[in-house]
PDB file of C-alpha atoms in Angstrom:
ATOM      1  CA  UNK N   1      64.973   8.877 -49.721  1.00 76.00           C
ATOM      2  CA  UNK N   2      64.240  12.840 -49.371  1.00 72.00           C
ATOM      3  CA  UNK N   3      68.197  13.488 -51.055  1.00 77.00           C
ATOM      4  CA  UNK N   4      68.131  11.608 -54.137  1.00 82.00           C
ATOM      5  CA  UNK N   5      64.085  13.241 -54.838  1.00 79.00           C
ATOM      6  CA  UNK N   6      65.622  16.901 -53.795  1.00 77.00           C
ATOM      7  CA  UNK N   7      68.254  16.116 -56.626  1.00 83.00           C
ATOM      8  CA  UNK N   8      65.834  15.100 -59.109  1.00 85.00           C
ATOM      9  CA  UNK N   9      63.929  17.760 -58.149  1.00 80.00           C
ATOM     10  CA  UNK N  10      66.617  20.932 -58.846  1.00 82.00           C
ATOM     11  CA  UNK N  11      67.479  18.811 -61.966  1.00 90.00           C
ATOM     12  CA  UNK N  12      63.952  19.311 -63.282  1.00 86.00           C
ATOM     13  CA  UNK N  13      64.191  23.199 -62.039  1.00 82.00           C
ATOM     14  CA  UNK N  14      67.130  23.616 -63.532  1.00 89.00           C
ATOM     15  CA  UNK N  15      66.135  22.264 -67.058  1.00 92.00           C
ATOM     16  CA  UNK N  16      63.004  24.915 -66.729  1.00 87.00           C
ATOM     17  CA  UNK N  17      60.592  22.940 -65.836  1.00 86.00           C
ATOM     18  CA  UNK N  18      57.659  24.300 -63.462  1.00 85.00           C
ATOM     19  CA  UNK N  19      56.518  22.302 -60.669  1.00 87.00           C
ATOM     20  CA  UNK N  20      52.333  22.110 -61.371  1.00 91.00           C
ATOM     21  CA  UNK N  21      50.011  21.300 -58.434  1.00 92.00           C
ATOM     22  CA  UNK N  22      50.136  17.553 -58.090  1.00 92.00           C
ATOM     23  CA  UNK N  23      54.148  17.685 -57.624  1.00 91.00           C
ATOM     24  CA  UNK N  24      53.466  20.670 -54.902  1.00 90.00           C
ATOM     25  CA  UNK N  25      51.038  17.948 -53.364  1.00 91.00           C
ATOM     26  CA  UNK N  26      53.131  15.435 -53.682  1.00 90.00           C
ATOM     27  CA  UNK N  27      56.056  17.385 -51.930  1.00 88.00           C
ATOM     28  CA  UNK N  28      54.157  18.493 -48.941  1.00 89.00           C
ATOM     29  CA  UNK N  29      53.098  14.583 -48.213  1.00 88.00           C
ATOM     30  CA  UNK N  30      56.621  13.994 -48.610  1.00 86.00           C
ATOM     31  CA  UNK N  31      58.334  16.321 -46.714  1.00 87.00           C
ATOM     32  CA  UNK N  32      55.519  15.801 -43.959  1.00 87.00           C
ATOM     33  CA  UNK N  33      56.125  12.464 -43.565  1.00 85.00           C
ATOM     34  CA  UNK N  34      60.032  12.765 -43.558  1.00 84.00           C
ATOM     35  CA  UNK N  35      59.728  14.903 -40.414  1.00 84.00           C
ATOM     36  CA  UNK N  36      60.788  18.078 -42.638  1.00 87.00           C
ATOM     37  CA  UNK N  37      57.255  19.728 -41.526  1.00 88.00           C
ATOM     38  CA  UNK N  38      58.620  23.822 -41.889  1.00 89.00           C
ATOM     39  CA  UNK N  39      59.520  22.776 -45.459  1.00 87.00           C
ATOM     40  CA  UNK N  40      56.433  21.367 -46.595  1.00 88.00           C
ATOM     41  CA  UNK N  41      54.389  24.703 -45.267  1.00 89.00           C
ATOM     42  CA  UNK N  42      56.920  27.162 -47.387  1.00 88.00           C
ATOM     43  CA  UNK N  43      56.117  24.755 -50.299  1.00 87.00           C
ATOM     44  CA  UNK N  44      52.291  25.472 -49.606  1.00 89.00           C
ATOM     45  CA  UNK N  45      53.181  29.306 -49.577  1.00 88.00           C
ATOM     46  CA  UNK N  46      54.796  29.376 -52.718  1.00 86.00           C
ATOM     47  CA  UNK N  47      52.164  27.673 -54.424  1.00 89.00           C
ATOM     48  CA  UNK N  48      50.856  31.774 -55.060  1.00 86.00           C
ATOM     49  CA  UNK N  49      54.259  33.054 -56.016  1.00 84.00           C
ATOM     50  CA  UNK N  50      53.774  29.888 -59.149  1.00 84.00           C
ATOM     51  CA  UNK N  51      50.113  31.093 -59.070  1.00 89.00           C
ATOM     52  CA  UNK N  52      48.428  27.680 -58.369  1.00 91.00           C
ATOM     53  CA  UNK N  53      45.292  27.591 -56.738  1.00 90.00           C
ATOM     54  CA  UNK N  54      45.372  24.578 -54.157  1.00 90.00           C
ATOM     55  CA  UNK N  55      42.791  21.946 -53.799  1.00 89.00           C
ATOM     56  CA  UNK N  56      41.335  19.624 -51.293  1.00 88.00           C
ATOM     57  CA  UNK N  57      44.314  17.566 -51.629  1.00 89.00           C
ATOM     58  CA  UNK N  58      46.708  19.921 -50.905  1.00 90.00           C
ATOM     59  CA  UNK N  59      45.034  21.036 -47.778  1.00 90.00           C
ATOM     60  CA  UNK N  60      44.691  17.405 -46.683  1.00 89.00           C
ATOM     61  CA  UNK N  61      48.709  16.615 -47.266  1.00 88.00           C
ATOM     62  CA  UNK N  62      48.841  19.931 -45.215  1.00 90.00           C
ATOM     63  CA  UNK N  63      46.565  18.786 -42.151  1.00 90.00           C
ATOM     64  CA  UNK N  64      48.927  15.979 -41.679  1.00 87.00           C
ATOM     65  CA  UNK N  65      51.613  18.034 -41.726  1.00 89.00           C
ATOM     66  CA  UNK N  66      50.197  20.154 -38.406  1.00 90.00           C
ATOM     67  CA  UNK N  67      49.392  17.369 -36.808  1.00 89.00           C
ATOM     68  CA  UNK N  68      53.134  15.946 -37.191  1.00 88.00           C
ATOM     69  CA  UNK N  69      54.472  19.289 -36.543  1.00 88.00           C
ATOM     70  CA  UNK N  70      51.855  19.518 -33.870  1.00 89.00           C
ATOM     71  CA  UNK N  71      51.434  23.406 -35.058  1.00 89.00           C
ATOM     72  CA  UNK N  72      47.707  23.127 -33.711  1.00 89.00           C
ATOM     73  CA  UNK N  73      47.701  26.816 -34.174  1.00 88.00           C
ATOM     74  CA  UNK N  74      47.672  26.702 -37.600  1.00 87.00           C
ATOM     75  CA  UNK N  75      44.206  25.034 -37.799  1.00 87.00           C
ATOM     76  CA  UNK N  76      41.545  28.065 -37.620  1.00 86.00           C
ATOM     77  CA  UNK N  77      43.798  29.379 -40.527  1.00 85.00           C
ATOM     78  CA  UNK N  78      43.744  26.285 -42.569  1.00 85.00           C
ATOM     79  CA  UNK N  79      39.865  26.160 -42.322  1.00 83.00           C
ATOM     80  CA  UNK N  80      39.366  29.995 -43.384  1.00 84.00           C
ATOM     81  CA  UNK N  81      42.187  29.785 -46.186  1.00 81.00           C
ATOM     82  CA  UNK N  82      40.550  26.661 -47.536  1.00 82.00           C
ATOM     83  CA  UNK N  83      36.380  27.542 -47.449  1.00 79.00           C
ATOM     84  CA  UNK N  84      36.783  28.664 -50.983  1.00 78.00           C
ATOM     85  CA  UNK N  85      37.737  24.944 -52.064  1.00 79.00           C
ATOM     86  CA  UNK N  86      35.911  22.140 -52.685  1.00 81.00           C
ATOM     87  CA  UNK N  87      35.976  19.982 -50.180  1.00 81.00           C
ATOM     88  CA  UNK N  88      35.820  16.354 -50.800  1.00 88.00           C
ATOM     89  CA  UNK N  89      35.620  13.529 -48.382  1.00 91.00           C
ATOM     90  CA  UNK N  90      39.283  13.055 -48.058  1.00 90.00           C
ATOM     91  CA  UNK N  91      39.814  16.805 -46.547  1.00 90.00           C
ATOM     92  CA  UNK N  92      36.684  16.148 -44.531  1.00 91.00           C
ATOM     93  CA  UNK N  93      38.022  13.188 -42.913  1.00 93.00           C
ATOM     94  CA  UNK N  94      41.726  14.828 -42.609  1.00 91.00           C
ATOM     95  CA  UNK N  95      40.152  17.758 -40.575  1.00 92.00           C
ATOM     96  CA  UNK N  96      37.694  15.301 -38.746  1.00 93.00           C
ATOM     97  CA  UNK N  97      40.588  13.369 -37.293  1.00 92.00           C
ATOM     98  CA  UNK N  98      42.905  16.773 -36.744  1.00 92.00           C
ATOM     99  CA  UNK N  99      40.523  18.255 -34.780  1.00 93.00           C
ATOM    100  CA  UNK N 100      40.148  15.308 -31.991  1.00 92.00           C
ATOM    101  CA  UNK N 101      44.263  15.217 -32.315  1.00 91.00           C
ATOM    102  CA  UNK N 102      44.173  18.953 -31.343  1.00 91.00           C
ATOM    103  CA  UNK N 103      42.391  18.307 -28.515  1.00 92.00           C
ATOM    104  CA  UNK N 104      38.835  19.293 -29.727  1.00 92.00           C
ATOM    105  CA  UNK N 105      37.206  16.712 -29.677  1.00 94.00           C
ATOM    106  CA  UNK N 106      33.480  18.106 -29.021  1.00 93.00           C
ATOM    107  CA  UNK N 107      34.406  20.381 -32.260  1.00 92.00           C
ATOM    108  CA  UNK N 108      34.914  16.836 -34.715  1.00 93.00           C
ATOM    109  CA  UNK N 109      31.978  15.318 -33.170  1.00 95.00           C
ATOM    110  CA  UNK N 110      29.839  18.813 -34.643  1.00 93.00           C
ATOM    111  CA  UNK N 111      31.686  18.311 -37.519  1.00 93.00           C
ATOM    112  CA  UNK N 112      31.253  14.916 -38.679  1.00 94.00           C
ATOM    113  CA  UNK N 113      27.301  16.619 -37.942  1.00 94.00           C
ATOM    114  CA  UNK N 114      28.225  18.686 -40.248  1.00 91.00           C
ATOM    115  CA  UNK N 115      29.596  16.321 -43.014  1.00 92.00           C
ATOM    116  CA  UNK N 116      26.046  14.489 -42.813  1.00 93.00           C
ATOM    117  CA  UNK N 117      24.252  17.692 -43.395  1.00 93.00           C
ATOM    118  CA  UNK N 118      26.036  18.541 -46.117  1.00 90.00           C
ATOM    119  CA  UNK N 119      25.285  15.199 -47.790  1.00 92.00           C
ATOM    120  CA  UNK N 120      28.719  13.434 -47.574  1.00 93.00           C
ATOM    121  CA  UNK N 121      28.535   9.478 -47.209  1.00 93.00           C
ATOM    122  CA  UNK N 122      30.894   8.466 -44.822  1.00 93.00           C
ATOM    123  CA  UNK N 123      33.524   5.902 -44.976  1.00 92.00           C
ATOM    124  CA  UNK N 124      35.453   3.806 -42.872  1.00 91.00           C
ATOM    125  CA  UNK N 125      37.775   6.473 -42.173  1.00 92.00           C
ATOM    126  CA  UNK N 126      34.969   8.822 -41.436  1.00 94.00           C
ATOM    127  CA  UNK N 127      33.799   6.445 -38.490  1.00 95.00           C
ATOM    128  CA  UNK N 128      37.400   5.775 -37.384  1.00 94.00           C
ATOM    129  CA  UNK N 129      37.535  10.019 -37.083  1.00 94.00           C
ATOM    130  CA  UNK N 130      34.263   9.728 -35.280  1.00 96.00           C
ATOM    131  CA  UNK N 131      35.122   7.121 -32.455  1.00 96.00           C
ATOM    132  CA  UNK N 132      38.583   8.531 -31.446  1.00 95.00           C
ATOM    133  CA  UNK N 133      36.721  11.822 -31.075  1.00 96.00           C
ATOM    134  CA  UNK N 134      34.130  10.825 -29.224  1.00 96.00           C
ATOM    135  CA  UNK N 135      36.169   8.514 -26.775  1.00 95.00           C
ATOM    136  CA  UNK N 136      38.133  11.688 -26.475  1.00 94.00           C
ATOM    137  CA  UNK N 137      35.148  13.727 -25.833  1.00 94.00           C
ATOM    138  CA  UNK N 138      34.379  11.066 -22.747  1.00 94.00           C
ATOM    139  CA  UNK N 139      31.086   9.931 -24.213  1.00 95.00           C
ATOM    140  CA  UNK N 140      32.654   6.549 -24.171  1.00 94.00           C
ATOM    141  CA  UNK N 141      28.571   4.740 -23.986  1.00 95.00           C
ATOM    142  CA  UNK N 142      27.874   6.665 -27.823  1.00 96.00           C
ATOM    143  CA  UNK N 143      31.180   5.498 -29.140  1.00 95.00           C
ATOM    144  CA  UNK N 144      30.186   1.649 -27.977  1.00 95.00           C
ATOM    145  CA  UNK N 145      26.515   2.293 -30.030  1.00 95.00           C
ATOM    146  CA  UNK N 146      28.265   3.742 -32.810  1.00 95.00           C
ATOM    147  CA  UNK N 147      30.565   1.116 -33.227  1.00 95.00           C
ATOM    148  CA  UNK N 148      28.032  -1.786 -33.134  1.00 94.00           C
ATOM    149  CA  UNK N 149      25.709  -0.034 -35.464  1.00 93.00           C
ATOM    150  CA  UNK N 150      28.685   0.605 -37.737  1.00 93.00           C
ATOM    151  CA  UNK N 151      29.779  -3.083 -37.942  1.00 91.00           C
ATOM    152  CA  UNK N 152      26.822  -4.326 -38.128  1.00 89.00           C
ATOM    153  CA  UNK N 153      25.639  -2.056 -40.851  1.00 88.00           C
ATOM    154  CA  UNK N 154      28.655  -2.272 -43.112  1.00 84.00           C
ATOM    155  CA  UNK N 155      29.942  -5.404 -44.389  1.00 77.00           C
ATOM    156  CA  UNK N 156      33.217  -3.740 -46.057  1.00 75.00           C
ATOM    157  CA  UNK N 157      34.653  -2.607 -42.458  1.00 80.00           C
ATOM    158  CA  UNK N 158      38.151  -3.855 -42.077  1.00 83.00           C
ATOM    159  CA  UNK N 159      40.212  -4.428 -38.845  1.00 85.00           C
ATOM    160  CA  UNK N 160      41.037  -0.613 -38.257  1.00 89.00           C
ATOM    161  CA  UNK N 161      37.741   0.339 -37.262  1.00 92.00           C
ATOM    162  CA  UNK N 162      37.807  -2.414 -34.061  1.00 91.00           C
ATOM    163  CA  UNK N 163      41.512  -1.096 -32.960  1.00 90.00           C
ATOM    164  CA  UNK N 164      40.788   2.361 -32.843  1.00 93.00           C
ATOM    165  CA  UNK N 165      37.252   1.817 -30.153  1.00 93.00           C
ATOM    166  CA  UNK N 166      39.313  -0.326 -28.292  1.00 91.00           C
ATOM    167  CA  UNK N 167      42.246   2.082 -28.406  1.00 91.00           C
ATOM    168  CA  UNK N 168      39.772   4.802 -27.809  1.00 93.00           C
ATOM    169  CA  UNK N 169      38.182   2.717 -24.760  1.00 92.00           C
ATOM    170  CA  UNK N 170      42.180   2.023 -23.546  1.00 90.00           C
ATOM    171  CA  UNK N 171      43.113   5.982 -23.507  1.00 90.00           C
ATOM    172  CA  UNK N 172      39.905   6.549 -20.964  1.00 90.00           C
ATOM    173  CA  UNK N 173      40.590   3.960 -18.549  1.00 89.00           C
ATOM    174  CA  UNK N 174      37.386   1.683 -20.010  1.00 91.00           C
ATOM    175  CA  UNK N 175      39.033  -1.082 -19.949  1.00 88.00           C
ATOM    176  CA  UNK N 176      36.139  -3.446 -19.030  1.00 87.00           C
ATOM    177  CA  UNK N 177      34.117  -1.899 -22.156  1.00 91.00           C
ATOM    178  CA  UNK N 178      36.946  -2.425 -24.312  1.00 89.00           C
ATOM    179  CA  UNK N 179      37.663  -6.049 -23.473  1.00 87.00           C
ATOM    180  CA  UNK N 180      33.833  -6.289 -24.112  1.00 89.00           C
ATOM    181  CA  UNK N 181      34.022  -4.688 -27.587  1.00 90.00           C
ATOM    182  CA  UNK N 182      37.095  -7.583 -28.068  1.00 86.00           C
ATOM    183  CA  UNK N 183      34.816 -10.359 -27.093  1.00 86.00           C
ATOM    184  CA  UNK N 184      32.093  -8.700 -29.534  1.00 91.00           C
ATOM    185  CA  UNK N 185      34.434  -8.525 -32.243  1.00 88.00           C
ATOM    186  CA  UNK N 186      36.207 -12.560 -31.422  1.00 84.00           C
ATOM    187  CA  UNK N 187      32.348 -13.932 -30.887  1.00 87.00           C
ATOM    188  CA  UNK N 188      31.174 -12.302 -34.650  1.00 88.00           C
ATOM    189  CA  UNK N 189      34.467 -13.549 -36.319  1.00 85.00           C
ATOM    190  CA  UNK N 190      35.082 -10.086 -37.316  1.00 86.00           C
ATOM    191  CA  UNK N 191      38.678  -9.654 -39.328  1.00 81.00           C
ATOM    192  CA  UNK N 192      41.267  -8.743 -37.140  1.00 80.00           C
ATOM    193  CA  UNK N 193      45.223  -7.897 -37.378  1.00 82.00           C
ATOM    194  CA  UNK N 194      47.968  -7.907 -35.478  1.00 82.00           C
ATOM    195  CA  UNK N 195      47.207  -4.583 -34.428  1.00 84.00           C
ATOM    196  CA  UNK N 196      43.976  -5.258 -33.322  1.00 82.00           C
ATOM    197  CA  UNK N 197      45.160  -8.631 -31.986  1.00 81.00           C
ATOM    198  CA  UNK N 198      48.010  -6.879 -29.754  1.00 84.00           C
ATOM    199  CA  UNK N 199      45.581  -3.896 -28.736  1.00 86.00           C
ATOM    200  CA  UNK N 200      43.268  -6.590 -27.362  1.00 83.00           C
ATOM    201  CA  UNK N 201      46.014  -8.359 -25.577  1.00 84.00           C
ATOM    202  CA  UNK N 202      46.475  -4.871 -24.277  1.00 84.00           C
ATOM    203  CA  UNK N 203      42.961  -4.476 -22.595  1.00 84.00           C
ATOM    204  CA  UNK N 204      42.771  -8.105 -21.375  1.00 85.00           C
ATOM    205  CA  UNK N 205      45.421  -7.566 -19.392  1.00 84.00           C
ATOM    206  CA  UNK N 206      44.543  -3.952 -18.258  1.00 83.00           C
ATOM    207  CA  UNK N 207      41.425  -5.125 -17.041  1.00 81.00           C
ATOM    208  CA  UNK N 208      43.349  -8.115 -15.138  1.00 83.00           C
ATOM    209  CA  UNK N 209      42.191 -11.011 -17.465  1.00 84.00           C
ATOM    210  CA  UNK N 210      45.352 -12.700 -17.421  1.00 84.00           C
ATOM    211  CA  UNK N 211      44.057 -15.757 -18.819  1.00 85.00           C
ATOM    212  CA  UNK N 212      42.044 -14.541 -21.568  1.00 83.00           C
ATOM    213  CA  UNK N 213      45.142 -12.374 -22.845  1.00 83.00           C
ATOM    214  CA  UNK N 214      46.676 -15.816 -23.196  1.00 84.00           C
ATOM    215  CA  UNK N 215      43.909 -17.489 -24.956  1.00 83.00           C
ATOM    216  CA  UNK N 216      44.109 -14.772 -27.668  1.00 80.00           C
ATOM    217  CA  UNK N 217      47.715 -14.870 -27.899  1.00 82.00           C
ATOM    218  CA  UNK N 218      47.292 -18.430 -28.620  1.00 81.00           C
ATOM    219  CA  UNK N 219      44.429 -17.522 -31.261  1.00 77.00           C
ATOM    220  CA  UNK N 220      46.866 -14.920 -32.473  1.00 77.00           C
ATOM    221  CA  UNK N 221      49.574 -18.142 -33.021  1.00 76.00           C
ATOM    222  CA  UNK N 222      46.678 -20.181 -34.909  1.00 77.00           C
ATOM    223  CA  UNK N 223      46.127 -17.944 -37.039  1.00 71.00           C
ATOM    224  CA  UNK N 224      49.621 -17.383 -38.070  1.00 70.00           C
ATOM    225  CA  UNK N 225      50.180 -13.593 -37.715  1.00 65.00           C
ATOM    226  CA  UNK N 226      52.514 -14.004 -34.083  1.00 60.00           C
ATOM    227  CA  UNK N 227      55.054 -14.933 -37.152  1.00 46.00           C
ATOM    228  CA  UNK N 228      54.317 -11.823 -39.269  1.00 46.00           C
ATOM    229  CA  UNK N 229      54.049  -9.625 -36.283  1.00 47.00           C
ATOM    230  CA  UNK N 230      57.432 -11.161 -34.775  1.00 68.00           C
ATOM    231  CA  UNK N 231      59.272 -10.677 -38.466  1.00 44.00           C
ATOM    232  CA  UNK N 232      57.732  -7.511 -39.762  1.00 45.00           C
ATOM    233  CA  UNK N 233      56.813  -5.328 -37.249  1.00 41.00           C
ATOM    234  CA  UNK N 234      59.066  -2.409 -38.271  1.00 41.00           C
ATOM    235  CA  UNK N 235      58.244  -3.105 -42.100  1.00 43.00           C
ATOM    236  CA  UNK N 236      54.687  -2.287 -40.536  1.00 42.00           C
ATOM    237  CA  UNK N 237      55.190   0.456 -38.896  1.00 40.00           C
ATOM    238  CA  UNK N 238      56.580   2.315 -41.584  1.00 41.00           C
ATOM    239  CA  UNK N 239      54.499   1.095 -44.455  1.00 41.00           C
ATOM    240  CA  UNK N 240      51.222  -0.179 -43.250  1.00 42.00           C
ATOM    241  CA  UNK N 241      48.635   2.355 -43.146  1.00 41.00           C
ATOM    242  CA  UNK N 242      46.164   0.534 -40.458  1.00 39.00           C
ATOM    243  CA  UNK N 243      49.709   0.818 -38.419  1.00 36.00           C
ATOM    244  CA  UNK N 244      50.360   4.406 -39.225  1.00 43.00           C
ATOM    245  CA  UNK N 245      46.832   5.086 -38.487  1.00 42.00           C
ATOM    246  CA  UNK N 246      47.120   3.631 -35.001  1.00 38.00           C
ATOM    247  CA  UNK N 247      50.338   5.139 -34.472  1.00 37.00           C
ATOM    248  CA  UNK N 248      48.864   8.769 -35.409  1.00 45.00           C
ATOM    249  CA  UNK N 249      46.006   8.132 -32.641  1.00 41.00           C
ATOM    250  CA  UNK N 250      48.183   6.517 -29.867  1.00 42.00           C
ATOM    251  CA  UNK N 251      50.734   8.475 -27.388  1.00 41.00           C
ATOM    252  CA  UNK N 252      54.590   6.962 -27.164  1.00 40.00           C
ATOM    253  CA  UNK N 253      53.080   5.658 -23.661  1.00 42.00           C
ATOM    254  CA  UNK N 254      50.202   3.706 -25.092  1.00 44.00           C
ATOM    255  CA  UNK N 255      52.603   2.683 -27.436  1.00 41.00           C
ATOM    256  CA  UNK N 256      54.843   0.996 -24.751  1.00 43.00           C
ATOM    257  CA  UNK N 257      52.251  -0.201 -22.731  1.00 45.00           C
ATOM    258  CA  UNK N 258      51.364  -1.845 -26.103  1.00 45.00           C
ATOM    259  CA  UNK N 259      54.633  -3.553 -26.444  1.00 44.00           C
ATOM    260  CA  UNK N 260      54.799  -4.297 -22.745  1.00 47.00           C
ATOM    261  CA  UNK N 261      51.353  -6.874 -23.226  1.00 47.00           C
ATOM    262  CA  UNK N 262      52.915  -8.426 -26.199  1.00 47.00           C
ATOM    263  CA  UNK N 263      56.131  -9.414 -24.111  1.00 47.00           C
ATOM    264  CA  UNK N 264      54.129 -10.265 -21.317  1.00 45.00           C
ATOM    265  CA  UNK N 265      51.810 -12.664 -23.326  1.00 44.00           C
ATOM    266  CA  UNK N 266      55.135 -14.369 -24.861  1.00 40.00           C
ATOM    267  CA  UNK N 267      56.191 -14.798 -21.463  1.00 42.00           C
ATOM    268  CA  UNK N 268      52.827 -15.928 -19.926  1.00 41.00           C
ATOM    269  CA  UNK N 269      51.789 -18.539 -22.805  1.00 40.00           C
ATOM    270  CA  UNK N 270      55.507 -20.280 -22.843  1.00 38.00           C
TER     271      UNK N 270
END
């Protein structure tokens, strides 16, 4: 509802209020994510004319806005304009996974280096940032180890982390290796989603296991999410952020061959 906020926005203006940095922040998220991407950069410029300093935060609501935007060329200025700040692990992980979305993915893989080295303890958002970029990077074999030592080191890892290798595997024609990251996954009784759930479906039948993309569509009935998925797939994609992360990661042709192994596994298990 970008309108009624602008309104309540000029009516705060108007009464002389000054916008501090958190509302700045908050705008640039906003506007970002409601596709008004020019907007939210002049409300990062004019953070000097109100003589606020920005923080990690602000540069991280600002990374998603260039990847949104897609204004790639914005990056190297980003980085120099925000070496005097802070950086926390939120930032880190925002540039981590711009950089593989701009198409450098050898450059995240030295970065996340560089996180280490600097002492930062990653997070499941860290490794998700690390195994897009290095299945973009082609060194699909050290995104397979990573991922195993990852789930098998951290007990708090949550669905995400197996869509985006198999995702990753999917985007570089692995198919076989990402079916066989699935079966790891099923065989430990790891937690998985409906987006992991339909990815899978998605490599099963990409690698021509017909039958097994049936079996887990049937798995996917058991254990009730077909339902949620069926009902509340557009309340998902808007709200859910293991959906908006996959959506951020996937091309609008992934995305439909996606949707084109759910409708085939309807069709195949009736």
């Amino acid at each position: 509802m970008p309108s009624p906020a602008f309104r309540l926005f000029n009516v705060m203006l108007s009464s002389g209020q000054s916008p501090d940095l958190i509302l700045c922040n908050v705008l640039i998220d906003c506007l970002s994510k409601a596709g008004r991407c020019q907007d939210a950069i002049q409300v990062f410029l004019s953070l000097s004319e109100r003589n606020l300093k920005p923080d990690s935060y602000t540069f991280a609501s600002l990374l998603s806005t260039i990847c949104r935007s897609k204004m790639f060329y914005l990056l190297p200025k980003l980085v120099l304009v925000s070496r005097h700040v802070d950086a926390d692990l939120v930032f880190c992980n925002a540039l981590l996974s711009s950089l593989t979305k701009a198409d450098l993915p050898s450059l995240a893989v030295g970065f996340y280096d560089h996180m280490i080295d600097e002492g930062f303890v990653p997070d499941k958002y860290t490794f998700a940032g690390l195994l897009s970029a290095l299945c973009c990077a082609g060194r699909v074999d050290k995104a397979v180890n990573v991922y195993h030592g990852v789930v098998m080191s951290y007990h708090d890892i949550d669905a995400h982390i197996h869509t985006v290798i198999i995702v990753g595997l999917l985007k570089t024609g692995k198919f076989h290796k990402a079916v066989s990251v699935l079966r790891f996954a099923v065989m430990n009784k790891y937690p998985l989603d409906t987006v992991a759930y339909t990815v899978g479906i998605c490599a099963l039948l990409r690698g021509r296991r017909t039958q097994e993309a049936c079996t887990l569509y049937d798995q996917m009935k058991n254990d009730g999410m077909l339902m949620v998925y069926k009902q509340n797939i557009k309340h998902q994609a808007e709200d859910n952020t293991e959906w908006n992360l996959i959506l951020d990661t996937s091309s609008s042709e992934d995305l439909s061959d996606v949707a084109a192994s759910v409708g085939w596994s309807l069709m195949l298990a009736m």
